[in-house]
């Protein structure tokens, strides 16, 4: 479900864990980027292999299959943290994550998706829950009034907005 905070949570986890790995990368907006006409999946593969993680040139990646080979070759001995944000299709996962053997021992891959079926082989799953009414009101008020409580004249209106937004953090912000 869009607007639940999956990306925000993944960013927080990434920022807390990234220093404990040989390399780390946050691949954002995978679904949108992969749709680009000029080889979006290849661009994502290049990002994954970019200088941040492996400090190697990626100019020789000109197709998805070549990118898969290089990812497997270069990451299979490295302990890395990779966040794959907004994955929508299995081909996106296959192009970027392939199999567990592509990553070295101790590596971690975090995937955000709206489609639970893509996570059938995941070791662990975390489903983001809607905020309860109290949490929703606090979040809305923090953004609207700079305080966790509604301004005196806006209590009823604030409650109406919170009810309308249905516990979705993105809508409440």
PDB file of C-alpha atoms in Angstrom, residues 5-172:
ATOM      1  CA  UNK A   5       6.081   4.501   5.336  1.00  0.00           C
ATOM      2  CA  UNK A   6       7.950   1.522   3.843  1.00  0.00           C
ATOM      3  CA  UNK A   7      10.646   3.677   2.261  1.00  0.00           C
ATOM      4  CA  UNK A   8      11.035   5.835   5.364  1.00  0.00           C
ATOM      5  CA  UNK A   9      11.476   2.787   7.587  1.00  0.00           C
ATOM      6  CA  UNK A  10      13.953   1.247   5.126  1.00  0.00           C
ATOM      7  CA  UNK A  11      15.996   4.482   5.107  1.00  0.00           C
ATOM      8  CA  UNK A  12      16.156   4.547   8.902  1.00  0.00           C
ATOM      9  CA  UNK A  13      17.246   0.906   9.073  1.00  0.00           C
ATOM     10  CA  UNK A  14      19.789   1.483   6.291  1.00  0.00           C
ATOM     11  CA  UNK A  15      21.282   4.503   8.066  1.00  0.00           C
ATOM     12  CA  UNK A  16      21.601   2.542  11.308  1.00  0.00           C
ATOM     13  CA  UNK A  17      23.216  -0.526   9.735  1.00  0.00           C
ATOM     14  CA  UNK A  18      25.260   0.724   6.775  1.00  0.00           C
ATOM     15  CA  UNK A  19      28.510   1.244   8.673  1.00  0.00           C
ATOM     16  CA  UNK A  20      28.783  -2.419   9.608  1.00  0.00           C
ATOM     17  CA  UNK A  21      29.275  -3.627   6.032  1.00  0.00           C
ATOM     18  CA  UNK A  22      32.040  -3.568   3.428  1.00  0.00           C
ATOM     19  CA  UNK A  23      29.650  -1.718   1.183  1.00  0.00           C
ATOM     20  CA  UNK A  24      26.108  -0.444   1.286  1.00  0.00           C
ATOM     21  CA  UNK A  25      23.706   1.014  -1.217  1.00  0.00           C
ATOM     22  CA  UNK A  26      20.136   2.240  -1.219  1.00  0.00           C
ATOM     23  CA  UNK A  27      18.530   1.624  -4.614  1.00  0.00           C
ATOM     24  CA  UNK A  28      15.513   3.919  -4.563  1.00  0.00           C
ATOM     25  CA  UNK A  29      12.445   3.986  -6.806  1.00  0.00           C
ATOM     26  CA  UNK A  30      13.306   0.731  -8.554  1.00  0.00           C
ATOM     27  CA  UNK A  31       9.919   0.389 -10.216  1.00  0.00           C
ATOM     28  CA  UNK A  32      10.017   3.889 -11.679  1.00  0.00           C
ATOM     29  CA  UNK A  33      13.685   3.731 -12.704  1.00  0.00           C
ATOM     30  CA  UNK A  34      13.365   0.312 -14.339  1.00  0.00           C
ATOM     31  CA  UNK A  35      10.675   1.652 -16.698  1.00  0.00           C
ATOM     32  CA  UNK A  36      13.037   4.151 -18.290  1.00  0.00           C
ATOM     33  CA  UNK A  37      13.404   3.606 -22.006  1.00  0.00           C
ATOM     34  CA  UNK A  38      17.196   3.685 -22.055  1.00  0.00           C
ATOM     35  CA  UNK A  39      17.829   0.606 -19.932  1.00  0.00           C
ATOM     36  CA  UNK A  40      16.509   1.405 -16.485  1.00  0.00           C
ATOM     37  CA  UNK A  41      17.435  -1.995 -15.035  1.00  0.00           C
ATOM     38  CA  UNK A  42      20.953  -1.667 -16.443  1.00  0.00           C
ATOM     39  CA  UNK A  43      21.206   1.766 -14.794  1.00  0.00           C
ATOM     40  CA  UNK A  44      20.147   0.226 -11.479  1.00  0.00           C
ATOM     41  CA  UNK A  45      22.726  -2.537 -11.870  1.00  0.00           C
ATOM     42  CA  UNK A  46      25.366   0.103 -12.523  1.00  0.00           C
ATOM     43  CA  UNK A  47      24.279   1.966  -9.384  1.00  0.00           C
ATOM     44  CA  UNK A  48      24.674  -1.207  -7.358  1.00  0.00           C
ATOM     45  CA  UNK A  49      28.165  -1.782  -8.736  1.00  0.00           C
ATOM     46  CA  UNK A  50      29.121   1.893  -8.639  1.00  0.00           C
ATOM     47  CA  UNK A  51      32.141   3.261  -6.862  1.00  0.00           C
ATOM     48  CA  UNK A  52      30.384   3.452  -3.459  1.00  0.00           C
ATOM     49  CA  UNK A  53      30.448  -0.299  -2.996  1.00  0.00           C
ATOM     50  CA  UNK A  54      33.091  -1.729  -5.259  1.00  0.00           C
ATOM     51  CA  UNK A  55      35.131   1.218  -6.508  1.00  0.00           C
ATOM     52  CA  UNK A  56      35.149  -0.324  -9.978  1.00  0.00           C
ATOM     53  CA  UNK A  57      34.233   0.963 -13.410  1.00  0.00           C
ATOM     54  CA  UNK A  58      30.811  -0.118 -14.659  1.00  0.00           C
ATOM     55  CA  UNK A  59      30.994   1.185 -18.231  1.00  0.00           C
ATOM     56  CA  UNK A  60      31.084  -2.342 -19.640  1.00  0.00           C
ATOM     57  CA  UNK A  61      27.543  -3.148 -18.505  1.00  0.00           C
ATOM     58  CA  UNK A  62      25.410  -2.803 -21.616  1.00  0.00           C
ATOM     59  CA  UNK A  63      22.656  -5.335 -20.950  1.00  0.00           C
ATOM     60  CA  UNK A  64      20.868  -6.863 -17.967  1.00  0.00           C
ATOM     61  CA  UNK A  65      22.498 -10.280 -18.403  1.00  0.00           C
ATOM     62  CA  UNK A  66      26.003  -8.773 -18.317  1.00  0.00           C
ATOM     63  CA  UNK A  67      25.029  -6.809 -15.206  1.00  0.00           C
ATOM     64  CA  UNK A  68      23.849  -9.987 -13.486  1.00  0.00           C
ATOM     65  CA  UNK A  69      27.178 -11.688 -14.146  1.00  0.00           C
ATOM     66  CA  UNK A  70      29.145  -8.731 -12.784  1.00  0.00           C
ATOM     67  CA  UNK A  71      26.974  -8.345  -9.686  1.00  0.00           C
ATOM     68  CA  UNK A  72      27.432 -12.014  -8.853  1.00  0.00           C
ATOM     69  CA  UNK A  73      31.191 -11.947  -9.532  1.00  0.00           C
ATOM     70  CA  UNK A  74      31.889  -8.778  -7.589  1.00  0.00           C
ATOM     71  CA  UNK A  75      29.566  -9.164  -4.617  1.00  0.00           C
ATOM     72  CA  UNK A  76      29.775 -12.893  -3.868  1.00  0.00           C
ATOM     73  CA  UNK A  77      32.721 -12.418  -1.495  1.00  0.00           C
ATOM     74  CA  UNK A  78      31.690  -9.105   0.019  1.00  0.00           C
ATOM     75  CA  UNK A  79      29.534  -8.461   3.049  1.00  0.00           C
ATOM     76  CA  UNK A  80      27.118  -5.816   1.785  1.00  0.00           C
ATOM     77  CA  UNK A  81      23.870  -4.148   2.746  1.00  0.00           C
ATOM     78  CA  UNK A  82      21.529  -3.429  -0.148  1.00  0.00           C
ATOM     79  CA  UNK A  83      18.098  -1.832   0.087  1.00  0.00           C
ATOM     80  CA  UNK A  84      15.885  -2.362  -2.956  1.00  0.00           C
ATOM     81  CA  UNK A  85      13.120   0.221  -2.636  1.00  0.00           C
ATOM     82  CA  UNK A  86       9.767  -0.029  -4.428  1.00  0.00           C
ATOM     83  CA  UNK A  87      10.218  -3.338  -6.237  1.00  0.00           C
ATOM     84  CA  UNK A  88       7.130  -4.176  -8.288  1.00  0.00           C
ATOM     85  CA  UNK A  89       8.096  -7.096 -10.522  1.00  0.00           C
ATOM     86  CA  UNK A  90      10.068 -10.303 -10.241  1.00  0.00           C
ATOM     87  CA  UNK A  91      12.296  -9.361 -13.192  1.00  0.00           C
ATOM     88  CA  UNK A  92      13.500  -6.345 -11.197  1.00  0.00           C
ATOM     89  CA  UNK A  93      14.515  -8.593  -8.305  1.00  0.00           C
ATOM     90  CA  UNK A  94      16.119 -11.130 -10.615  1.00  0.00           C
ATOM     91  CA  UNK A  95      18.180  -8.445 -12.366  1.00  0.00           C
ATOM     92  CA  UNK A  96      19.451  -6.911  -9.126  1.00  0.00           C
ATOM     93  CA  UNK A  97      19.407  -9.615  -6.463  1.00  0.00           C
ATOM     94  CA  UNK A  98      19.394 -12.913  -8.348  1.00  0.00           C
ATOM     95  CA  UNK A  99      20.108 -15.584  -5.793  1.00  0.00           C
ATOM     96  CA  UNK A 100      21.466 -15.561  -2.258  1.00  0.00           C
ATOM     97  CA  UNK A 101      24.782 -16.839  -3.593  1.00  0.00           C
ATOM     98  CA  UNK A 102      25.304 -13.471  -5.318  1.00  0.00           C
ATOM     99  CA  UNK A 103      26.134 -11.900  -1.953  1.00  0.00           C
ATOM    100  CA  UNK A 104      28.857 -12.728   0.525  1.00  0.00           C
ATOM    101  CA  UNK A 105      28.289 -14.247   3.964  1.00  0.00           C
ATOM    102  CA  UNK A 106      26.679 -11.834   6.398  1.00  0.00           C
ATOM    103  CA  UNK A 107      25.158  -9.683   3.660  1.00  0.00           C
ATOM    104  CA  UNK A 108      21.689  -8.247   4.104  1.00  0.00           C
ATOM    105  CA  UNK A 109      19.136  -7.336   1.451  1.00  0.00           C
ATOM    106  CA  UNK A 110      16.082  -5.289   2.387  1.00  0.00           C
ATOM    107  CA  UNK A 111      13.242  -5.078  -0.121  1.00  0.00           C
ATOM    108  CA  UNK A 112      10.286  -2.707  -0.011  1.00  0.00           C
ATOM    109  CA  UNK A 113       7.335  -3.672  -2.163  1.00  0.00           C
ATOM    110  CA  UNK A 114       3.585  -3.399  -2.415  1.00  0.00           C
ATOM    111  CA  UNK A 115       3.376  -7.004  -3.654  1.00  0.00           C
ATOM    112  CA  UNK A 116       3.924  -9.606  -0.924  1.00  0.00           C
ATOM    113  CA  UNK A 117       4.216 -12.373  -3.524  1.00  0.00           C
ATOM    114  CA  UNK A 118       7.677 -11.065  -4.384  1.00  0.00           C
ATOM    115  CA  UNK A 119       8.825 -11.969  -0.875  1.00  0.00           C
ATOM    116  CA  UNK A 120       7.952 -15.665  -0.885  1.00  0.00           C
ATOM    117  CA  UNK A 121      11.589 -16.682  -0.393  1.00  0.00           C
ATOM    118  CA  UNK A 122      12.437 -13.963   2.137  1.00  0.00           C
ATOM    119  CA  UNK A 123      13.835 -15.056   5.493  1.00  0.00           C
ATOM    120  CA  UNK A 124      11.875 -12.417   7.359  1.00  0.00           C
ATOM    121  CA  UNK A 125       8.984 -10.135   6.484  1.00  0.00           C
ATOM    122  CA  UNK A 126       7.807  -6.982   8.131  1.00  0.00           C
ATOM    123  CA  UNK A 127       4.414  -5.635   7.193  1.00  0.00           C
ATOM    124  CA  UNK A 128       3.954  -1.955   7.947  1.00  0.00           C
ATOM    125  CA  UNK A 129       0.737  -1.351   9.836  1.00  0.00           C
ATOM    126  CA  UNK A 130      -1.525   1.668   9.635  1.00  0.00           C
ATOM    127  CA  UNK A 131      -1.163   4.123  12.478  1.00  0.00           C
ATOM    128  CA  UNK A 132      -3.825   3.934  15.154  1.00  0.00           C
ATOM    129  CA  UNK A 133      -6.052   7.022  15.613  1.00  0.00           C
ATOM    130  CA  UNK A 134      -3.949   8.414  18.469  1.00  0.00           C
ATOM    131  CA  UNK A 135      -0.659   8.055  16.538  1.00  0.00           C
ATOM    132  CA  UNK A 136      -2.331   9.477  13.436  1.00  0.00           C
ATOM    133  CA  UNK A 137      -3.523  12.543  15.322  1.00  0.00           C
ATOM    134  CA  UNK A 138      -0.061  13.104  16.791  1.00  0.00           C
ATOM    135  CA  UNK A 139       1.629  12.887  13.392  1.00  0.00           C
ATOM    136  CA  UNK A 140      -0.908  15.156  11.723  1.00  0.00           C
ATOM    137  CA  UNK A 141      -0.741  17.747  14.489  1.00  0.00           C
ATOM    138  CA  UNK A 142       3.051  17.716  14.516  1.00  0.00           C
ATOM    139  CA  UNK A 143       3.066  18.627  10.833  1.00  0.00           C
ATOM    140  CA  UNK A 144       0.072  20.968  10.910  1.00  0.00           C
ATOM    141  CA  UNK A 145       0.658  22.802  14.177  1.00  0.00           C
ATOM    142  CA  UNK A 146       4.225  21.995  15.226  1.00  0.00           C
ATOM    143  CA  UNK A 147       2.887  20.233  18.318  1.00  0.00           C
ATOM    144  CA  UNK A 148       1.619  16.717  19.035  1.00  0.00           C
ATOM    145  CA  UNK A 149      -1.811  18.060  20.000  1.00  0.00           C
ATOM    146  CA  UNK A 150      -4.281  20.002  17.884  1.00  0.00           C
ATOM    147  CA  UNK A 151      -4.776  23.689  18.435  1.00  0.00           C
ATOM    148  CA  UNK A 152      -7.839  24.324  20.584  1.00  0.00           C
ATOM    149  CA  UNK A 153      -9.966  25.661  17.725  1.00  0.00           C
ATOM    150  CA  UNK A 154      -9.007  22.808  15.399  1.00  0.00           C
ATOM    151  CA  UNK A 155      -9.713  19.664  17.455  1.00  0.00           C
ATOM    152  CA  UNK A 156     -12.799  18.583  15.507  1.00  0.00           C
ATOM    153  CA  UNK A 157     -11.301  19.424  12.114  1.00  0.00           C
ATOM    154  CA  UNK A 158      -8.083  17.590  13.033  1.00  0.00           C
ATOM    155  CA  UNK A 159     -10.047  14.482  14.009  1.00  0.00           C
ATOM    156  CA  UNK A 160     -11.943  14.641  10.700  1.00  0.00           C
ATOM    157  CA  UNK A 161      -8.698  14.854   8.728  1.00  0.00           C
ATOM    158  CA  UNK A 162      -7.189  11.944  10.663  1.00  0.00           C
ATOM    159  CA  UNK A 163     -10.276   9.812  10.054  1.00  0.00           C
ATOM    160  CA  UNK A 164     -10.238  10.674   6.345  1.00  0.00           C
ATOM    161  CA  UNK A 165      -6.542   9.769   5.985  1.00  0.00           C
ATOM    162  CA  UNK A 166      -7.104   6.358   7.537  1.00  0.00           C
ATOM    163  CA  UNK A 167      -3.783   5.917   9.348  1.00  0.00           C
ATOM    164  CA  UNK A 168      -1.559   6.466   6.291  1.00  0.00           C
ATOM    165  CA  UNK A 169       1.521   8.448   7.390  1.00  0.00           C
ATOM    166  CA  UNK A 170       2.198   9.965   3.964  1.00  0.00           C
ATOM    167  CA  UNK A 171      -1.342  11.360   3.753  1.00  0.00           C
ATOM    168  CA  UNK A 172      -1.176  12.670   7.314  1.00  0.00           C
TER     169      UNK A 172
END
